[in-house]
Coordinates of C-alpha atoms and ligand atoms in Angstrom, one line a residue:
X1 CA -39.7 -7.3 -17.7
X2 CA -37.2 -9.4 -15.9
X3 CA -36.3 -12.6 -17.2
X4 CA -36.7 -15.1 -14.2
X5 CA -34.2 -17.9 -15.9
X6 CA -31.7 -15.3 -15.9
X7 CA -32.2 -14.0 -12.4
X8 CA -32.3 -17.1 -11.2
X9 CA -28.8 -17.4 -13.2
X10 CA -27.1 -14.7 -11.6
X11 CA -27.9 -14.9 -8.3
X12 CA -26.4 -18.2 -8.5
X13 CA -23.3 -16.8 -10.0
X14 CA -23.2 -14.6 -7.5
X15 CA -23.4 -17.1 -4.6
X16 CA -20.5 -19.1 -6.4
X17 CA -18.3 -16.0 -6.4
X18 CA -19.2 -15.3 -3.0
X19 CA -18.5 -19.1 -1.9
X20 CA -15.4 -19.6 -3.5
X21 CA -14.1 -16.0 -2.5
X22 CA -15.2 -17.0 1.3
X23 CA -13.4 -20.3 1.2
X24 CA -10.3 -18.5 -0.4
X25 CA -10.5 -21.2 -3.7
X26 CA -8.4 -19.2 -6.0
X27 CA -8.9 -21.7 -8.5
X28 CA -12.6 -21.9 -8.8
X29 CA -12.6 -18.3 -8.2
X30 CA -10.2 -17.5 -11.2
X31 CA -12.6 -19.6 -13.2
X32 CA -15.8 -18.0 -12.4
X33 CA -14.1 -14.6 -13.0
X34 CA -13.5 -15.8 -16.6
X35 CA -17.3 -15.2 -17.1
X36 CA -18.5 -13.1 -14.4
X37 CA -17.9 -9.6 -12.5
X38 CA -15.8 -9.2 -9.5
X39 CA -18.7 -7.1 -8.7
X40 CA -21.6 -8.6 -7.7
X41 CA -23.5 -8.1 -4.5
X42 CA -25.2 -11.0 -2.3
X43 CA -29.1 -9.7 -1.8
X44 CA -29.2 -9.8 1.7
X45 CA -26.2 -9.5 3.2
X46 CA -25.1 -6.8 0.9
X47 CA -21.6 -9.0 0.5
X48 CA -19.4 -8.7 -2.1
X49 CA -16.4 -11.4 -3.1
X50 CA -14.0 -9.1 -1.2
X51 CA -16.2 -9.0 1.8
X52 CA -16.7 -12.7 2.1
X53 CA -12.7 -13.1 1.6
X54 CA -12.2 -11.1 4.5
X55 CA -15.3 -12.0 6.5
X56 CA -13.8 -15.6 6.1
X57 CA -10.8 -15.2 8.7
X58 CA -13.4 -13.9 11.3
X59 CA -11.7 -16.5 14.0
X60 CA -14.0 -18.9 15.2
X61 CA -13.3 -18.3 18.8
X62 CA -14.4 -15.2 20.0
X63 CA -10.9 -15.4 22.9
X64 CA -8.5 -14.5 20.2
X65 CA -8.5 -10.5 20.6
X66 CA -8.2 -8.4 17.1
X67 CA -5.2 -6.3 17.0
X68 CA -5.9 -2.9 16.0
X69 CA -4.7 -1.9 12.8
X70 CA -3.3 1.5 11.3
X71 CA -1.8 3.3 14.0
X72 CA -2.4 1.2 16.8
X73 CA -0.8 -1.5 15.4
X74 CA 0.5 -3.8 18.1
X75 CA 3.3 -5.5 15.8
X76 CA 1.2 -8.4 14.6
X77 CA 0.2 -9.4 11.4
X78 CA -2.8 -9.4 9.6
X79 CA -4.5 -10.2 13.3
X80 CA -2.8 -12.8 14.3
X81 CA -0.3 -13.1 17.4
X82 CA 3.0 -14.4 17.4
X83 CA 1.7 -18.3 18.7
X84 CA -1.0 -18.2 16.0
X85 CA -1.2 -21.8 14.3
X86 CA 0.4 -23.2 11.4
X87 CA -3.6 -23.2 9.6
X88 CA -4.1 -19.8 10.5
X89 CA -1.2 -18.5 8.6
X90 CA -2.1 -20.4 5.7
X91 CA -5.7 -19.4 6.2
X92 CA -4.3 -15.8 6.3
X93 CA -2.1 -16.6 3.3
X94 CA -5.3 -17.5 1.3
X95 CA -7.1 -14.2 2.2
X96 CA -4.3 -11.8 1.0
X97 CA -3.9 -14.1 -2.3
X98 CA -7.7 -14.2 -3.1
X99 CA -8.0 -10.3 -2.3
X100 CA -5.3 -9.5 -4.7
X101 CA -6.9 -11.8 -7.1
X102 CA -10.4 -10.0 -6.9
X103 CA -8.4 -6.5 -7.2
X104 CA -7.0 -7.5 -10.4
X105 CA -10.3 -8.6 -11.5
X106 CA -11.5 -4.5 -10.9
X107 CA -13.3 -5.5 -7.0
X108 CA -14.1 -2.3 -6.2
X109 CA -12.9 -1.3 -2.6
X110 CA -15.5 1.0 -0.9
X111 CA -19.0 -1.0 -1.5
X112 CA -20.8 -1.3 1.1
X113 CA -22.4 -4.5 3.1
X114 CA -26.3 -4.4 4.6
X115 CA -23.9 -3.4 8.0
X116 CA -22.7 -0.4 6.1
X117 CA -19.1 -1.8 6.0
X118 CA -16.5 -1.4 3.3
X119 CA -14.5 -4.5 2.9
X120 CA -11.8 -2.5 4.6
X121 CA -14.0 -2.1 7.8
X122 CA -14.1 -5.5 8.1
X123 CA -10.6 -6.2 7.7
X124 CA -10.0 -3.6 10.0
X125 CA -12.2 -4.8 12.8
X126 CA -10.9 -7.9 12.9
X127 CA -7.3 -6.7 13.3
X128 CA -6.4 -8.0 9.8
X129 CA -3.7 -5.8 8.8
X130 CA -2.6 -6.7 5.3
X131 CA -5.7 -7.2 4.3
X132 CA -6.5 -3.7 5.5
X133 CA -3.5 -2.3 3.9
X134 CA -4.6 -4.0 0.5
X135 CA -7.7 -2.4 0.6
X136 CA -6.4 0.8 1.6
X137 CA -4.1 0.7 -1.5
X138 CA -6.3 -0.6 -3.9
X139 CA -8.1 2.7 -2.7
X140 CA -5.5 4.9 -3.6
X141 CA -4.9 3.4 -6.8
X142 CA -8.9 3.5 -8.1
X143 CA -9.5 7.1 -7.0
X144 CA -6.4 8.5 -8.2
X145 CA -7.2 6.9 -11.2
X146 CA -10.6 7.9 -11.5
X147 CA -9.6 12.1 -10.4
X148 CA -7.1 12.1 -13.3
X149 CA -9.5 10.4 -15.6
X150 CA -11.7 13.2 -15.0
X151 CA -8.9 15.8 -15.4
X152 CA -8.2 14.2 -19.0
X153 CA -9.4 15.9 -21.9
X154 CA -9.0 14.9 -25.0
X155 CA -6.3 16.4 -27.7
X156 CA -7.8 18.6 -29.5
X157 CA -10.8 18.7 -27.9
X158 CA -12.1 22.4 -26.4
X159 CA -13.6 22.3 -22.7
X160 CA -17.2 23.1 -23.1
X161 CA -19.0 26.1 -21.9
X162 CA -20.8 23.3 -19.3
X163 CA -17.0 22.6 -17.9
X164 CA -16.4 26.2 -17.7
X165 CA -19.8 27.1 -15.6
X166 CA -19.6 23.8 -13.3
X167 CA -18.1 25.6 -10.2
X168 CA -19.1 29.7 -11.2
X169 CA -20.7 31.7 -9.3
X170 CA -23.1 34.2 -10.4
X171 CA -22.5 37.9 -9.3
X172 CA -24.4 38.2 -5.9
X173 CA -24.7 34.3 -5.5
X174 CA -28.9 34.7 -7.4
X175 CA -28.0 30.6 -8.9
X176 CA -29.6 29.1 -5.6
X177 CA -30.9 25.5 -7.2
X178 CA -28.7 23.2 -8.6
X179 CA -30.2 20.1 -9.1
X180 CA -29.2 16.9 -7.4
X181 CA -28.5 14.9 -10.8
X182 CA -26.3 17.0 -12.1
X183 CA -24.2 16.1 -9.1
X184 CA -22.5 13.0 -10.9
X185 CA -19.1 13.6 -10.8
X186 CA -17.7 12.8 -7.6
X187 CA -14.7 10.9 -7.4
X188 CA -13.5 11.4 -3.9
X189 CA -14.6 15.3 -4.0
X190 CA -15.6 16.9 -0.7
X191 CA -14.1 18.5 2.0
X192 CA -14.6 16.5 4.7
X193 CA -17.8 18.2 6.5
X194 CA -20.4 17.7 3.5
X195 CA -21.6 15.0 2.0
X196 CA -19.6 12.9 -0.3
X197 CA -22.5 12.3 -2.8
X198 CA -25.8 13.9 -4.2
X199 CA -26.5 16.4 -1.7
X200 CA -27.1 19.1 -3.4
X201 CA -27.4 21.5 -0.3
X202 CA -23.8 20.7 0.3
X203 CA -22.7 22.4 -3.0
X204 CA -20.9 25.8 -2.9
X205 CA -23.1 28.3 -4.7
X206 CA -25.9 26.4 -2.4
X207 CA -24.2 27.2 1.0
X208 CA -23.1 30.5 -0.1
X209 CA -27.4 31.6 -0.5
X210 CA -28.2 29.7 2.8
X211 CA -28.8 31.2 5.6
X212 CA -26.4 30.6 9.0
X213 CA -27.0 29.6 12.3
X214 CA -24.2 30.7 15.0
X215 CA -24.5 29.0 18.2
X216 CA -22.2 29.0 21.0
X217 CA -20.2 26.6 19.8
X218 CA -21.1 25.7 16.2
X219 CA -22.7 26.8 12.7
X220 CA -25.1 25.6 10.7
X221 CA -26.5 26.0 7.5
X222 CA -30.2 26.0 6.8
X223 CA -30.2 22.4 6.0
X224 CA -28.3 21.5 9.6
X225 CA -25.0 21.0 8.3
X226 CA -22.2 21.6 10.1
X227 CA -20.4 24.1 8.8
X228 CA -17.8 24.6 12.0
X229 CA -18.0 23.0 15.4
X230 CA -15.8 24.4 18.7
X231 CA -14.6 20.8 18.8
X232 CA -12.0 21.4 16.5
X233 CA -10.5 23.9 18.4
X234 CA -7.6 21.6 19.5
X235 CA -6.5 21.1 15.7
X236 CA -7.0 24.8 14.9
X237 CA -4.9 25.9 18.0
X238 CA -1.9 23.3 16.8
X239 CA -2.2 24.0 13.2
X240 CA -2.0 28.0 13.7
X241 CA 1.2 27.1 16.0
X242 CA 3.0 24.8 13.4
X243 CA 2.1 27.5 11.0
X244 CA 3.4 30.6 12.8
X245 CA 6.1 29.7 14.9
X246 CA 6.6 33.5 15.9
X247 CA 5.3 36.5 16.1
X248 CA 5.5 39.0 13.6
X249 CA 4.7 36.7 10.4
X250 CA 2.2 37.6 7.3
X251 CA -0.7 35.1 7.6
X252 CA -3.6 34.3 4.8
X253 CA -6.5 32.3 6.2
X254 CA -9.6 31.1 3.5
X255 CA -12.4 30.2 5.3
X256 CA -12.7 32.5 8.4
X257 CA -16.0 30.0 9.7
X258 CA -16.4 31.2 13.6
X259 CA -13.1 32.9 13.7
X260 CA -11.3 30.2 15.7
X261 CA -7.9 29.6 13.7
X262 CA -8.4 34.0 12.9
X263 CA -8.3 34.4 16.9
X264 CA -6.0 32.2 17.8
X265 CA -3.5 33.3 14.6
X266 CA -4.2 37.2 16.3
X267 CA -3.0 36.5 20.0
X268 CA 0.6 35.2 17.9
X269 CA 0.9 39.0 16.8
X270 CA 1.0 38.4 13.0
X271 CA 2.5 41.5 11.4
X272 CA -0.4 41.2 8.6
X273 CA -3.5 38.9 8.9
X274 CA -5.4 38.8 5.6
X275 CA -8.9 36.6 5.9
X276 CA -10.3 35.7 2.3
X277 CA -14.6 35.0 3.5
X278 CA -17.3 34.2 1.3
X279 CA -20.6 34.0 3.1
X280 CA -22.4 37.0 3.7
X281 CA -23.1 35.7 6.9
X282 CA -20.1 35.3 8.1
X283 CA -19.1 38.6 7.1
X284 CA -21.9 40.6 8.7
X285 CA -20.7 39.1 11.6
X286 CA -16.6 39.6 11.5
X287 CA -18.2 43.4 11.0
X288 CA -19.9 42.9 14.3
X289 CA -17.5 41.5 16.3
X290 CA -14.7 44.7 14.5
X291 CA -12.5 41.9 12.6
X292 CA -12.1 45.2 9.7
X293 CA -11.0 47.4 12.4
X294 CA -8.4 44.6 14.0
X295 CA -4.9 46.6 13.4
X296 CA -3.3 44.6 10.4
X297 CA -6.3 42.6 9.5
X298 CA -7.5 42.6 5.7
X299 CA -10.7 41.3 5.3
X300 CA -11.1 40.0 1.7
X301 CA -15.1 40.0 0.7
X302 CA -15.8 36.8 -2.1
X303 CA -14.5 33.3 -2.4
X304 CA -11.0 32.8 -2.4
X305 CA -11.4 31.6 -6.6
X306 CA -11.9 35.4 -7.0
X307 CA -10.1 36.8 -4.6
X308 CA -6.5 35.0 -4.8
X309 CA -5.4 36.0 -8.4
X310 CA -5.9 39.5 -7.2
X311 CA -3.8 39.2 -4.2
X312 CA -0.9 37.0 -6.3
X313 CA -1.2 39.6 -9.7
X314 CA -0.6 42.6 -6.1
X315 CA 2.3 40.4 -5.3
X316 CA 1.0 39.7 -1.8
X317 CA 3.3 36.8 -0.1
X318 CA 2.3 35.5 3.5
X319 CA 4.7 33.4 5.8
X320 CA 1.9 31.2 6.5
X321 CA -1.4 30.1 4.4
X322 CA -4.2 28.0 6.4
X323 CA -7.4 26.4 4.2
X324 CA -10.3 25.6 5.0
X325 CA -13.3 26.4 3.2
X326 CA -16.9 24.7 3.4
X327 CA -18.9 22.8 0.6
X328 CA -16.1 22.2 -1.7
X329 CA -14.8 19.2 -3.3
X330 CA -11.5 17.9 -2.8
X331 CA -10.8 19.1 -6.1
X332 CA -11.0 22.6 -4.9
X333 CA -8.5 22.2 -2.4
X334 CA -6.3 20.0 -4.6
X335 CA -6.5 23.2 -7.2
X336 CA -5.7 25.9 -4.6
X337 CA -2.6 24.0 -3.5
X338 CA -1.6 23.2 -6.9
X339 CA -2.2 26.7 -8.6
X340 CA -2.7 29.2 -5.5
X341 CA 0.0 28.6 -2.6
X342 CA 3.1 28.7 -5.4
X343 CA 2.1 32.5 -6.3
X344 CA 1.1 33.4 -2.2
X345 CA 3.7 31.5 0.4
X346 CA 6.9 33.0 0.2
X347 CA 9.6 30.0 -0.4
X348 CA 11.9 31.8 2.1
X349 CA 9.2 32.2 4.6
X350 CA 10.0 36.1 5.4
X351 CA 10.6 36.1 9.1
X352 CA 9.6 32.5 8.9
X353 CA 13.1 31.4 9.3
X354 CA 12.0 27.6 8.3
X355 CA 10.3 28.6 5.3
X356 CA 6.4 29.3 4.1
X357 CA 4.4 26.7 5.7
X358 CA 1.1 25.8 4.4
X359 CA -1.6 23.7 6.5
X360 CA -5.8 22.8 5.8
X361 CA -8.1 21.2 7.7
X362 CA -7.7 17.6 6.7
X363 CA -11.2 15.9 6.9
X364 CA -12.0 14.2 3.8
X365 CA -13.5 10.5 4.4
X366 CA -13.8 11.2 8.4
X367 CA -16.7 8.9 8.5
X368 CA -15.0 5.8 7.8
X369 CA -11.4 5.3 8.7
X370 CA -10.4 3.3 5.5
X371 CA -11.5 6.2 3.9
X372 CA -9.8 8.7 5.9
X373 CA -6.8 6.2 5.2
X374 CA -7.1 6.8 1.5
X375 CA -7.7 10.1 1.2
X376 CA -4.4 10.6 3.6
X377 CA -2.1 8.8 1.0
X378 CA -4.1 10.7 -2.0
X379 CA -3.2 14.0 -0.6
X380 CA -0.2 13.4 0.6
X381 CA 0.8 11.8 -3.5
X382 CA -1.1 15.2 -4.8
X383 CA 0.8 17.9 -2.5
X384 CA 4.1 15.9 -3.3
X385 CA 3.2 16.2 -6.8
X386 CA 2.7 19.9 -6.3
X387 CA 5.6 20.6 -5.0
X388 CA 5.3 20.0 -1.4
X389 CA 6.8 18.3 1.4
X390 CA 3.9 17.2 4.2
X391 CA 4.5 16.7 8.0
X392 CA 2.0 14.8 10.2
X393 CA 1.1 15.1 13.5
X394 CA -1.6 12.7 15.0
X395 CA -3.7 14.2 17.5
X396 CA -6.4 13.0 19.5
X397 CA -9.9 13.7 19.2
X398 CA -12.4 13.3 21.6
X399 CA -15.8 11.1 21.8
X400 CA -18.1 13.4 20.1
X401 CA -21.0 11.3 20.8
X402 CA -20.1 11.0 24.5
X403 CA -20.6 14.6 24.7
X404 CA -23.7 15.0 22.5
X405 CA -21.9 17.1 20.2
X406 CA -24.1 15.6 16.9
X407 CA -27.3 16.9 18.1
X408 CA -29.4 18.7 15.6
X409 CA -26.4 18.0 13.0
X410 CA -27.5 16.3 9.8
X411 CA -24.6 14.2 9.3
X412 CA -21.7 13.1 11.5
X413 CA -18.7 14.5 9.3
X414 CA -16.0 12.9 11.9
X415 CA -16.1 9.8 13.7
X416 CA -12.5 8.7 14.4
X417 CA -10.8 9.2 17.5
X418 CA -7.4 10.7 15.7
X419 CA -6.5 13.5 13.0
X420 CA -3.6 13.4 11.1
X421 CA -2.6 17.2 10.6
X422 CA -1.1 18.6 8.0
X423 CA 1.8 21.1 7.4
X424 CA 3.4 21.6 4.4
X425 CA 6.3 23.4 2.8
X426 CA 8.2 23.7 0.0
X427 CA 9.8 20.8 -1.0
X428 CA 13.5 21.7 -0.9
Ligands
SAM501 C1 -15.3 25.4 8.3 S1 -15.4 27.1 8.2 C2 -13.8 27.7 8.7 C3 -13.6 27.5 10.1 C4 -12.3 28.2 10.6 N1 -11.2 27.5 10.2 C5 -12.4 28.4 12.1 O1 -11.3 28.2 12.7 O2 -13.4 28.8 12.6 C6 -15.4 27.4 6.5 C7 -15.6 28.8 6.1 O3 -15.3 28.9 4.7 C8 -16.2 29.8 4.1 N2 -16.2 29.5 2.6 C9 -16.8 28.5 2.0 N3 -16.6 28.5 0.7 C10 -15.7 29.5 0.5 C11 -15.0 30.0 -0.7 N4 -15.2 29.5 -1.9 N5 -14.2 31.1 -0.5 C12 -14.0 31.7 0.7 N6 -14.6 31.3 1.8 C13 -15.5 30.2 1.7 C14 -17.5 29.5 4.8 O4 -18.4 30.5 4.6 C15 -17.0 29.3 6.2 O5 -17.0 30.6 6.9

């Protein structure tokens, strides 16, 4: 049974922390860290230090406008315009110096508050850009910590049979249950359009037994995901475009979903168009529509784990190599650009006078723009590290809501009003 003394103890701890992070006290604050967790949680509000040093420098008057922060900066700050006061700049001051003081003390940067805001969100919505930017980093630095952490084995130490079946696929796709707690390992794995924790419907081998829905302009899975919605057309259409600049070029695409980057990469004239397609589906319906008897077209039955080292030990090279697959972690897509598009993409590009160019639908953390933030430097550090150069081009999206493009999904996987596209190529 709970001790009531010691309850009693630590949410009194807790309300120090919280107090002394709010009024930016870094000495009281460094004091009670001596003894105490950066990590604690206020009851009600759901605040942690970090959100109360932020909240803080919520200005009292509600006339002073918040400047908009990452990408629509507006020159300022940390929120505050050029006349700001002498106080508010030490107020601001304060914040950044107590937020890098709860960092060091292992604040962790994407809890969330009773409002469902990161500390990031907050800092954001009030137009506080170095806070934001703090957070934002201190993102990058705990989740590319934690993804190598899991990639660390262990000298001497054999990867168990359990490591080796994690992400297999029986013949036929028969495994249909995995069980939700077995789902522990996410660091910052999924792909954008599932769920970033404990859904277990959201898992590969799951989606691959489901069964589809194809509407007009989306699919779903049999738990109302969305696998692919006709909104993303607009990023599709400019991807294939950066991707094949003319005609005549060898294209790979994984992930054919309702055949929108396949069509649009077909009225460019590609002088071979090979599509790697798991979902059976998906497939029964490329037959319909005659994708197998498209002149140049290779349709490659299986998921692209099985497929690729077949097409790479055949030598196949492609000018250009799009991603995007459904239900996988980040980790899938951080291993196909690592291992896969080295052996595929040809480094001269063929008739791809710049060069191979790689591209993925880039949708991890769409939810929340500090995540989306994150994940955008993670990648960016991982393809680098892989051997790639990445070019971004911000494009707009529009408001899905407004058009009642959600309805009868199960989760919004994008809510921001701007994707940062990818292309890649060989770094040089
Ligand atoms: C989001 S959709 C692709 C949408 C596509 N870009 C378009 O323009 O319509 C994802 C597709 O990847 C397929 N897929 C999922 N996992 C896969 C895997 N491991 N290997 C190959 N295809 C996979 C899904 O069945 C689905 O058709």
């Amino acid at each position: 049974m709970d001790d009531p003394a010691f309850a009693v103890e630590t949410d009194l701890t807790t309300q120090s922390l919280l107090l002394a992070a709010a009024n930016h006290d870094i000495p009281a604050l460094r004091n009670l860290l001596r003894n105490s967790s950066a990590n604690v949680q206020d009851r009600e509000t759901g605040f942690t230090p970090l959100h109360a040093a932020i909240a803080a420098c919520e200005p009292d008057e509600p006339s002073q406008p918040a400047a908009q922060v990452n990408g629509h900066t507006n020159g300022e700050t940390n929120g505050a315009s050029g006349g700001e006061s002498e106080e508010r700049k030490q107020e601001l001051e304060a914040a950044v110096k107590t937020t890098r003081l709860l960092f060091e003390n292992g604040a962790i940067w994407n809890d969330l508050d009773s409002n469902g805001e990161t500390p990031g969100c907050i800092a954001r919505r009030l137009g506080l850009s170095e806070l934001y930017e703090l957070c934002v980093d201190a993102g990058v630095r705990a989740e590319l910590l934690l993804s190598r952490l899991d990639e660390y084995q262990p000298l001497g130490e054999e990867a168990s049979d359990e490591d080796d079946e994690e992400d297999e696929i029986p013949e036929g796709y028969e495994d249909k249950e995995i069980p939700e707690d077995e789902d522990d390992d996410y660091v910052y794995d999924f792909d954008g359009r599932t769920e970033p924790e404990g859904d277990a419907s959201t898992r590969n081998p799951n989606y691959l037994t489901s069964t589809l829905t194809f509407d007009r302009n989306r699919i779903l899975d049999d738990s109302a995901n969305g696998v692919m919605m006709e909104w993303e057309t607009k990023l599709m259409r400019r991807s294939a475009e950066l991707l094949t600049p003319t005609e005549g070029l060898r294209v790979l695409n994984v992930g054919h979903g309702m055949g929108i980057i396949d069509g649009i990469f077909q009225e460019r004239n590609p002088k071979s168009h090979h599509i790697i397609e798991a979902h059976p589906d998906v497939l029964k319906r490329m037959k319909d529509q005659g994708w197998y008897e498209k002149p140049g077209v290779v349709v490659h039955e299986g998921r692209w784990q099985d497929i690729v080292p077949r097409l790479i030990e055949k030598g196949e090279m492609f000018d250009a190599v799009y991603f995007d697959t459904f239900a996988e972690e980040y980790k899938a897509l951080r291993e196909f650009f690592t291992e896969s598009v080295i052996g595929l993409l040809d480094p001269a590009g063929g008739s791809n006078k710049d060069g191979g160019k790689f591209g993925f639908f880039n949708g991890m953390g769409a939810d929340q723009q500090v995540c989306y933030d994150v994940y955008n430097k993670i990648v960016e550090i991982d393809l680098f590290e892989a051997g790639f150069d990445t070019e971004w081009e911000t494009v707009p999206v529009p408001d899905l809501d407004a058009q009642g493009g959600w309805e009868g999904v199960r989760r919004k996987y994008w809510v921001l009003d701007r994707y940062k596209l990818p292309t890649c190529s060989f770094i040089s």
